[in-house]
Short mmCIF file of C-alpha atoms in Angstrom, two decimals:
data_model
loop_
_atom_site.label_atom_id
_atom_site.label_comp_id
_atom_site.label_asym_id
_atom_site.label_seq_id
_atom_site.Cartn_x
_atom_site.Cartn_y
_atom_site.Cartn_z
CA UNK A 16 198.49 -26.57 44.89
CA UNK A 17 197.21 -29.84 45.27
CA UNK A 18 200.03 -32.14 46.46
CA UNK A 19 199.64 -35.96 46.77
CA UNK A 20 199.87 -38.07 49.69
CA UNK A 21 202.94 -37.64 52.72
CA UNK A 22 206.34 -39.53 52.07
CA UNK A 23 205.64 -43.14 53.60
CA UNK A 24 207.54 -43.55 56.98
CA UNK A 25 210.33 -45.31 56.13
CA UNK A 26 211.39 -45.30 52.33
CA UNK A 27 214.26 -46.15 50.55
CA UNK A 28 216.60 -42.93 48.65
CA UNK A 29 218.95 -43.13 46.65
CA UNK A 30 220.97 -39.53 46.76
CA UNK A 31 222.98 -38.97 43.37
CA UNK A 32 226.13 -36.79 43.54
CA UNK A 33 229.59 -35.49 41.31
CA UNK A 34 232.52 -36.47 43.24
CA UNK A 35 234.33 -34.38 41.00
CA UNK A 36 232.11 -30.96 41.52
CA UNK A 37 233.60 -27.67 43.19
CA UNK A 38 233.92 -27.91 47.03
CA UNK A 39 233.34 -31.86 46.86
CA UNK A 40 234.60 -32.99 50.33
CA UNK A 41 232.03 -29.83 51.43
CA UNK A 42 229.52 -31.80 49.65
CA UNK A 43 230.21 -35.35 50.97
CA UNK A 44 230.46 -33.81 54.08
CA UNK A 45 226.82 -32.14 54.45
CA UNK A 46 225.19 -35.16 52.26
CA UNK A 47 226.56 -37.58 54.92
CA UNK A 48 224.77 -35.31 57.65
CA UNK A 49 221.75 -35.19 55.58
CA UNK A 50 222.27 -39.20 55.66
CA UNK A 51 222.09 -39.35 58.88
CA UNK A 52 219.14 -37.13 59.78
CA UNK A 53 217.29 -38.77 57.18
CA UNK A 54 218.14 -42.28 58.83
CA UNK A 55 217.39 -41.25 62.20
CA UNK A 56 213.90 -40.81 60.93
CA UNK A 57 213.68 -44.39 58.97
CA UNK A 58 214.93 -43.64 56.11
CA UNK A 59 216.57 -46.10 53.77
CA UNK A 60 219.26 -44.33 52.25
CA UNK A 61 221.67 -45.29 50.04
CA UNK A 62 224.84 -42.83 48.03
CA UNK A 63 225.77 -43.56 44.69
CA UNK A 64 228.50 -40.93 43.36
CA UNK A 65 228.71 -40.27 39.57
CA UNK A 66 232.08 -40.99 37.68
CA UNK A 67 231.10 -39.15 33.94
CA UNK A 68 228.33 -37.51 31.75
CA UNK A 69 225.49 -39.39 31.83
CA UNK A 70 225.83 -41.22 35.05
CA UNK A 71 222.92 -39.14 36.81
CA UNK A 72 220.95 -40.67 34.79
CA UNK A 73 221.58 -43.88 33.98
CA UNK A 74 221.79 -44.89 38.27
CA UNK A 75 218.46 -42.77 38.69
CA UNK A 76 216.77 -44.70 35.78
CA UNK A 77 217.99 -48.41 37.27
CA UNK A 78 217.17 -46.96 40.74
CA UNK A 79 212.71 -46.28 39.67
CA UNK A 80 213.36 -49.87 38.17
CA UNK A 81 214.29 -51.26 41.68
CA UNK A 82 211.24 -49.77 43.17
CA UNK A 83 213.15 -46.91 45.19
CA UNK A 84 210.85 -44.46 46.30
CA UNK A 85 213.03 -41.02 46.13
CA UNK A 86 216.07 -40.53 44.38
CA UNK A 87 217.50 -37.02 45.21
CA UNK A 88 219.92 -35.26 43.36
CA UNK A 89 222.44 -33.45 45.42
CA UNK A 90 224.19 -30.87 43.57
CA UNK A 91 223.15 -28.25 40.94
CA UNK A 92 220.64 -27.57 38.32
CA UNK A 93 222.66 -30.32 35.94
CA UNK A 94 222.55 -32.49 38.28
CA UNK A 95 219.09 -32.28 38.93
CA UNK A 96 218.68 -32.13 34.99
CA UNK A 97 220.24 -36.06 34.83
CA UNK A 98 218.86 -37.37 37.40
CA UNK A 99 215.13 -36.20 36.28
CA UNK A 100 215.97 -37.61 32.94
CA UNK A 101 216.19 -41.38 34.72
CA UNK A 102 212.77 -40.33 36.50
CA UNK A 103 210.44 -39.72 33.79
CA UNK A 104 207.50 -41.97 33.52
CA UNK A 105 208.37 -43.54 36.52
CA UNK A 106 206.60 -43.95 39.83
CA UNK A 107 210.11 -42.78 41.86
CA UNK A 108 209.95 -39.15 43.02
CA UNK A 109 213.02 -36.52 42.85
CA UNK A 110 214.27 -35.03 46.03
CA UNK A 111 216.83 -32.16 45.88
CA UNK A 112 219.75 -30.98 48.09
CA UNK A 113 220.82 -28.21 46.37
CA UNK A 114 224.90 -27.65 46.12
CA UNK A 115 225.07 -25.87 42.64
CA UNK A 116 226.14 -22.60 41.32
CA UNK A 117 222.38 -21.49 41.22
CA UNK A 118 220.14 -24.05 42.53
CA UNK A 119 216.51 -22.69 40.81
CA UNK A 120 214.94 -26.05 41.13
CA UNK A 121 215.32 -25.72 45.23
CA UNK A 122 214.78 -22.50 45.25
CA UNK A 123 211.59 -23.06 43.38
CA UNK A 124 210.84 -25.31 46.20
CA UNK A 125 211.54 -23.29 49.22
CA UNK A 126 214.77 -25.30 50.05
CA UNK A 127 217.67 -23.57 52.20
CA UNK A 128 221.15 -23.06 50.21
CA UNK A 129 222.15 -25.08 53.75
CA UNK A 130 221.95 -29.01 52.73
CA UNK A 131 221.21 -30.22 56.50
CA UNK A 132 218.24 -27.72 56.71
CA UNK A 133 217.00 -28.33 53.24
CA UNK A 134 217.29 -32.16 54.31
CA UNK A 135 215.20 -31.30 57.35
CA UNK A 136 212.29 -29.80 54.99
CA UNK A 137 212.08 -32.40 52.90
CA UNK A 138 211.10 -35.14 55.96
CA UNK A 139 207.84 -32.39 55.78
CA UNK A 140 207.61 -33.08 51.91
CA UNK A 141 204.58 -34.37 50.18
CA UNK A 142 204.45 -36.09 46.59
CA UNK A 143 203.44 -34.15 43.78
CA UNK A 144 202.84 -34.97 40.00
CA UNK A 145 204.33 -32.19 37.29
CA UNK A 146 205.19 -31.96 33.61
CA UNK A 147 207.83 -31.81 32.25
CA UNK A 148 209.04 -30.66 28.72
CA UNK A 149 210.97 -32.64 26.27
CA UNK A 150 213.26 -30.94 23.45
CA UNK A 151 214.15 -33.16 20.17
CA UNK A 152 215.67 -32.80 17.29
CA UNK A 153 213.66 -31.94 13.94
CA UNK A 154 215.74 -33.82 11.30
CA UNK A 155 216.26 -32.57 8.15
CA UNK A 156 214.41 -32.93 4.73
CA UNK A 157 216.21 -35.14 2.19
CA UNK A 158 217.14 -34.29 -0.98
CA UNK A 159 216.51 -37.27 -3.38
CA UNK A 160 218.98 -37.39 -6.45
CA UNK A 161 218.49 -40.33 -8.97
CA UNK A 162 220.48 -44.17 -7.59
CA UNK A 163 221.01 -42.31 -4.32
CA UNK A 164 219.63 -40.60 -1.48
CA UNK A 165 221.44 -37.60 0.10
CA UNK A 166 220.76 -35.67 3.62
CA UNK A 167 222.70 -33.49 5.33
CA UNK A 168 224.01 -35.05 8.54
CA UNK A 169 224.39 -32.56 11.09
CA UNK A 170 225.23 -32.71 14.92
CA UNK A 171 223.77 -35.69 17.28
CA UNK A 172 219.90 -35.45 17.61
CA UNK A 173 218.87 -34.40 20.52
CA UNK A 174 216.20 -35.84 23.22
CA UNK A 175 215.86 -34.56 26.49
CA UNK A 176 213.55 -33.64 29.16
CA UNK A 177 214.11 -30.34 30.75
CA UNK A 178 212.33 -29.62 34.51
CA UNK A 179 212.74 -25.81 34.40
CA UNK A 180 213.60 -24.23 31.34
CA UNK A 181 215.21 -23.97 27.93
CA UNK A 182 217.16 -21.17 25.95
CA UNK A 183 217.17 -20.24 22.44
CA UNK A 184 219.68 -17.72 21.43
CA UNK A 185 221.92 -15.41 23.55
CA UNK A 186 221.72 -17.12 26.68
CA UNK A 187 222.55 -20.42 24.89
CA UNK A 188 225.58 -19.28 23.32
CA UNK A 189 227.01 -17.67 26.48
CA UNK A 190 225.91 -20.67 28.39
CA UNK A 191 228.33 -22.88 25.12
CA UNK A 192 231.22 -20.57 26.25
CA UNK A 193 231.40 -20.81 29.56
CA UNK A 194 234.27 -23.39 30.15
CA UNK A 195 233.92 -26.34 32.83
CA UNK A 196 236.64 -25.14 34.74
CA UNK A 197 235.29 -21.59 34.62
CA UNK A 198 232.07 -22.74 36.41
CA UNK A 199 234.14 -24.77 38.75
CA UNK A 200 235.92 -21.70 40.38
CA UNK A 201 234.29 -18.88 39.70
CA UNK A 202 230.41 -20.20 39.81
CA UNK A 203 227.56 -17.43 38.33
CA UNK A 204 230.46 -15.28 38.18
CA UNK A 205 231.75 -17.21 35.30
CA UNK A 206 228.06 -16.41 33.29
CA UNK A 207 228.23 -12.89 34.15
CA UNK A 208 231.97 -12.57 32.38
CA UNK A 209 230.80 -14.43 29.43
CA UNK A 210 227.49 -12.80 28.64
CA UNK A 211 229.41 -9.25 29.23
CA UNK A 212 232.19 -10.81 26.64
CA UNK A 213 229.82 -11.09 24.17
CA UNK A 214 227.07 -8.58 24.42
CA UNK A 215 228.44 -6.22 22.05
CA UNK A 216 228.82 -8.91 19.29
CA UNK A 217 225.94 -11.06 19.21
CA UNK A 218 222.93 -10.42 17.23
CA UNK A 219 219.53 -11.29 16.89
CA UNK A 220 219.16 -14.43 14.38
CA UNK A 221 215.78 -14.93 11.69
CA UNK A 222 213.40 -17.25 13.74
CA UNK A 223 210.55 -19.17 12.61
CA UNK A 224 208.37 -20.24 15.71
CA UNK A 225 205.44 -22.31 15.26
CA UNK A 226 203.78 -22.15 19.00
CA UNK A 227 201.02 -24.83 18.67
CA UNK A 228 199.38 -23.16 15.67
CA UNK A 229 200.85 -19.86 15.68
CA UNK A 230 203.37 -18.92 13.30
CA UNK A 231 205.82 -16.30 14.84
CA UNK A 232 209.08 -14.97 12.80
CA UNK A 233 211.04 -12.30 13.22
CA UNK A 234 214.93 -11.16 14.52
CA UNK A 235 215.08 -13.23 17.67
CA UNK A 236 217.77 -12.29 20.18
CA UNK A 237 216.75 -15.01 22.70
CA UNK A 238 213.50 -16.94 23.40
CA UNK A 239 213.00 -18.62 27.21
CA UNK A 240 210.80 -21.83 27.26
CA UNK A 241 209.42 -22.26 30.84
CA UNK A 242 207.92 -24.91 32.94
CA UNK A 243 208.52 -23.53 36.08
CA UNK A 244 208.86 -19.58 36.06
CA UNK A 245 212.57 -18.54 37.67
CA UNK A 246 215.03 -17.79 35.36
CA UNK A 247 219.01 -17.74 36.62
CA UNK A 248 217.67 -17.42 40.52
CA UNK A 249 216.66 -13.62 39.36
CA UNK A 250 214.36 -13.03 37.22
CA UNK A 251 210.70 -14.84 35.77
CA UNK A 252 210.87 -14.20 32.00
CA UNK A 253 207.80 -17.19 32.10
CA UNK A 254 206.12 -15.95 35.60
CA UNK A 255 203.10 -16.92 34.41
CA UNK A 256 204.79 -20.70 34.21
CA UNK A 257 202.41 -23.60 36.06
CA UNK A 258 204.31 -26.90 36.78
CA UNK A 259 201.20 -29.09 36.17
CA UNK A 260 198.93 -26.77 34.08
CA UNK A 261 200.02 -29.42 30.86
CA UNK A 262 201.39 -26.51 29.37
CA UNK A 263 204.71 -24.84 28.35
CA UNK A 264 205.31 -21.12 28.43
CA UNK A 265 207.37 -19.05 26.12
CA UNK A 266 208.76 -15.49 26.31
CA UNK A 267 210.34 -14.16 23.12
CA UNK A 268 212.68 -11.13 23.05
CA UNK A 269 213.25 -9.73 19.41
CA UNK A 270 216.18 -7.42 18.49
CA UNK A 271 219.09 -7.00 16.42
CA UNK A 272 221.58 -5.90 19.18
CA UNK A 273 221.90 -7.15 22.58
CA UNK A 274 222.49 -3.70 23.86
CA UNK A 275 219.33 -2.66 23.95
CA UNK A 276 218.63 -5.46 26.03
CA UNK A 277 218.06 -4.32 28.95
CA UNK A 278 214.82 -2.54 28.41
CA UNK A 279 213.21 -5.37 27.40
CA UNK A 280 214.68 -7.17 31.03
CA UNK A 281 213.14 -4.11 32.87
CA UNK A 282 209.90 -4.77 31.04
CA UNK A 283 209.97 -8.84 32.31
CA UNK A 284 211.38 -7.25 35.71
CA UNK A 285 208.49 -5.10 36.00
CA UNK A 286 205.83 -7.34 34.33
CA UNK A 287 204.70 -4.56 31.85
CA UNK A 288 205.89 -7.30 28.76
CA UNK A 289 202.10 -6.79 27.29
CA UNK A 290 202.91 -3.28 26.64
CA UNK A 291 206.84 -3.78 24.80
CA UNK A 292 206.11 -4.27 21.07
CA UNK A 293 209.90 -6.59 21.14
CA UNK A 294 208.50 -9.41 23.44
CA UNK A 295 205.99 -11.73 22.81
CA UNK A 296 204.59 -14.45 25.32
CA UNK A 297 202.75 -17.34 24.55
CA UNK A 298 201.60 -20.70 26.44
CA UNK A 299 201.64 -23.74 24.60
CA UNK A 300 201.48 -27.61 24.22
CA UNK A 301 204.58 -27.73 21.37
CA UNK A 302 206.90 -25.52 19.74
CA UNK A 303 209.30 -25.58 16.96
CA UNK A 304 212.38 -23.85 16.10
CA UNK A 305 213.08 -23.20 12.49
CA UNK A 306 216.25 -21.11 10.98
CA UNK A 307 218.80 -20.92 8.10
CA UNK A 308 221.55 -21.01 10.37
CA UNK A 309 222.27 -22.75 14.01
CA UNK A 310 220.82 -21.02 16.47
CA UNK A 311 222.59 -22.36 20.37
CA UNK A 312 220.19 -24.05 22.77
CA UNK A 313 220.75 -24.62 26.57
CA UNK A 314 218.16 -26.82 29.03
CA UNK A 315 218.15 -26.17 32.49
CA UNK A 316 221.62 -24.19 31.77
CA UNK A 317 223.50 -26.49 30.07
CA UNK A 318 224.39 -26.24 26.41
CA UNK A 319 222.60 -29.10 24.49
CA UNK A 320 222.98 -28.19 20.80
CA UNK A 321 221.17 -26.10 17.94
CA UNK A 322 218.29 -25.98 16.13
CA UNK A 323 216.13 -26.97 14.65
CA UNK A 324 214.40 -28.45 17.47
CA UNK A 325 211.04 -28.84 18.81
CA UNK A 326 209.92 -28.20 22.24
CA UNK A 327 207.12 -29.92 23.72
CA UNK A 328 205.55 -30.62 27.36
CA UNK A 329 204.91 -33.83 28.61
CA UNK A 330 201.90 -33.95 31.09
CA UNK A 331 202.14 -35.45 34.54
CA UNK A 332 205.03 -37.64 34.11
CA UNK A 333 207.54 -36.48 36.90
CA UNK A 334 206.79 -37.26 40.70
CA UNK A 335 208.41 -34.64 42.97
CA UNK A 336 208.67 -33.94 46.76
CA UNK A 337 207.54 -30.74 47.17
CA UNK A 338 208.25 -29.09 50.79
CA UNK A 339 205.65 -27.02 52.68
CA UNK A 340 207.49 -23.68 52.06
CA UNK A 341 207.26 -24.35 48.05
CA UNK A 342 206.24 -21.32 45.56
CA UNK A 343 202.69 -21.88 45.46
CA UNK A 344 202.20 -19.81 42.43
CA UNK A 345 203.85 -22.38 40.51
CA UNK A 346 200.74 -24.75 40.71
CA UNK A 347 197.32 -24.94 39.25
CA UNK A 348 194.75 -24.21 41.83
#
C-alpha cells in the first residue's frame, strides 16, 4: 500500500447522516461524540443530515465544490454508496463512521463497529487514491419502421459509481425484496429471510458476458463484480480484488438451481474456485451484461435496476482516508 500524504492539521468535514435510519438518536448521539473528539484535535466539522434519496449525494457533491477536505459518511454501506457518488473526480476525500446493517466499506478499512473509536482511527488516517467502478445502462437497438422511429423504452437508465461491489442475479433479486422497513428492524437478518424465501424458486438466467474481450455465456445464477474483495462482511467471492490496481474483478457462479449453491460458496470459502468447472473469475477494465430477459442488479447492496448494463472501472478518481489498521491486501504493492 502506498498511501498519500497525513490529513492536514486542522481540516474542514462535513459528516453526512439519515435522520430517519434505525437507532437514529444512537446515531446522533455517537456522531456528536465523534464531533467533538474530532474538534478537540482542530478539526472543522460541520453535520448535515439527509431528508430523502439522493441527498447523500447531492450535499457531498456541493461540499468537494466548497473546497472541504473530508466528507464522511456516517451510516451504512448506502450511505457510503451516496455520498461517494458526490466525491468522484473530486479532490475531497471520504471518511466513514460506520452505523449500518453491515458496514464492509469500514470493515475493509480496519474501523471499529464503535463510532467514537473508529473516529479515533481516522485522526491516524492518511489519504489514498482508488478506483472506483461505474455501472450504466446499455440502451437498446432501435427498430426503424418507414415515417417513424420505434424503441422500446424500458426502466430509467442507470449511472452510478459503486466503491465495493455489484450483483447480477440472485443476490440482486433478494436484495429487490427485501422491504425498507424489513432492513430497518431486523438488519442482515432481513437478507437471510429473503434469500432463504427464495432459494428454492430462483433459477439461473442465459447470460452473455463480454469481460473486456472475452465472450462468456452460459446459465448464470449470480455474477459478483468487485473492487474491493469482501462480500456481505463474510465472504471474498473477488479476494483477489485491488482497490487501485485500475481493474475490476468478476466471479461468476453458473447453475440452474440455487440449491446446489452452496458448493460453489465452499469452493470461494476455501479458495479452490480454479478447480469448480461452475465458477469462472476474471479481472477486467469493462464488462457487459447481455440477456433476453431482466436480469436484477444491486451496487454496494442496494437494488439499482436490470440489465443490460455495462460495468466498468474508473481509475484513480476517489480520494479516501485510509486508517493504519486497513486490509493491506486490498492494495497494489
Amino acid at each position: 500500500m502506498n498511501p498519500g500524504a497525513l490529513i492536514s492539521p486542522h481540516p474542514r468535514v462535513v459528516i453526512i447522516f439519515n435522520p430517519t435510519a434505525g437507532q437514529a438518536t444512537t446515531v446522533r448521539s455517537a456522531i456528536d461524540r465523534a464531533t467533538i473528539l474530532w474538534q478537540t484535535q482542530g478539526w472543522k466539522v460541520t453535520i448535515e443530515p439527509t431528508q430523502c434519496a439522493g441527498d447523500g449525494t447531492r450535499i457531498a457533491r456541493e461540499a468537494a465544490a466548497q473546497g472541504i477536505n473530508i466528507v464522511v459518511a456516517a451510516g451504512g454501506d448506502g450511505t457510503v454508496n451516496e455520498v461517494v457518488n458526490g466525491l468522484v473526480n473530486t479532490n475531497t476525500a471520504l471518511g466513514v463512521l460506520p452505523a449500518g446493517t453491515v458496514n464492509i466499506w469500514a470493515r475493509e478499512m480496519g474501523l471499529p463497529m464503535d463510532m467514537r473509536q473508529s473516529a479515533a482511527a481516522l485522526l491516524q488516517a492518511k489519504w489514498c487514491q482508488i478506483d472506483v467502478g461505474r455501472v450504466r445502462s446499455i440502451l437498446p437497438r432501435m427498430r426503424w419502421l418507414p415515417r417513424r422511429r420505434i424503441t422500446t423504452k424500458s426502466a430509467d437508465a442507470i449511472d452510478r459509481y459503486f466503491l465495493l461491489m455489484a450483483g447480477v442475479g440472485f443476490d440482486a433479486a433478494v436484495t429487490a425484496g427485501v422491504q425498507p422497513h424489513e432492513k430497518k428492524y431486523l438488519g442482515a437478518i432481513a437478507y437471510v429471510k429473503q434469500a432463504l424465501q427464495m432459494i428454492y424458486q430462483y433459477q439461473g438466467t442465459h447470460l452473455t458476458i463480454y469481460v473486456d474481450d472475452k465472450k462468456v455465456r452460459g446459465r448464470v445464477l449470480m455474477a459478483v463484480v468487485g473492487n474491493s474483495q469482501l462480500y456481505g462482511g463474510v465472504i471474498k467471492f473477488t479476494m483477489n480484488a485491488l482497490v487501485n490496481d485500475g481493474l475490476l474483478d468478476i466471479c461468476i457462479v453458473k447453475g440452474r438451481s440455487m440449491l446446489k449453491a452452496p458448493l460453489r460458496l465452499l469452493s470461494i470459502l476455501f479458495r479452490s474456485h480454479h478447480l469448480d468447472n461452475r465458477i469462472e473469475y476474471h479481472r477486467a477494465t469493462q464488462m457487459r451484461f447481455l440477456s433476453r430477459k431482466p436480469v436484477p442488479i444491486q451496487i454496494d447492496g442496494d437494488y439499482l435496476g436490470t440489465t443490460p448494463v455495462r460495468f466498468e472501472v474508473v481509475p484513480k478518481s476517489l480520494w479516501v482516508l485510509v486508517p493504519p489498521n486497513a486490509d493491506r491486501s486490498l492494495w497494489q504493492q
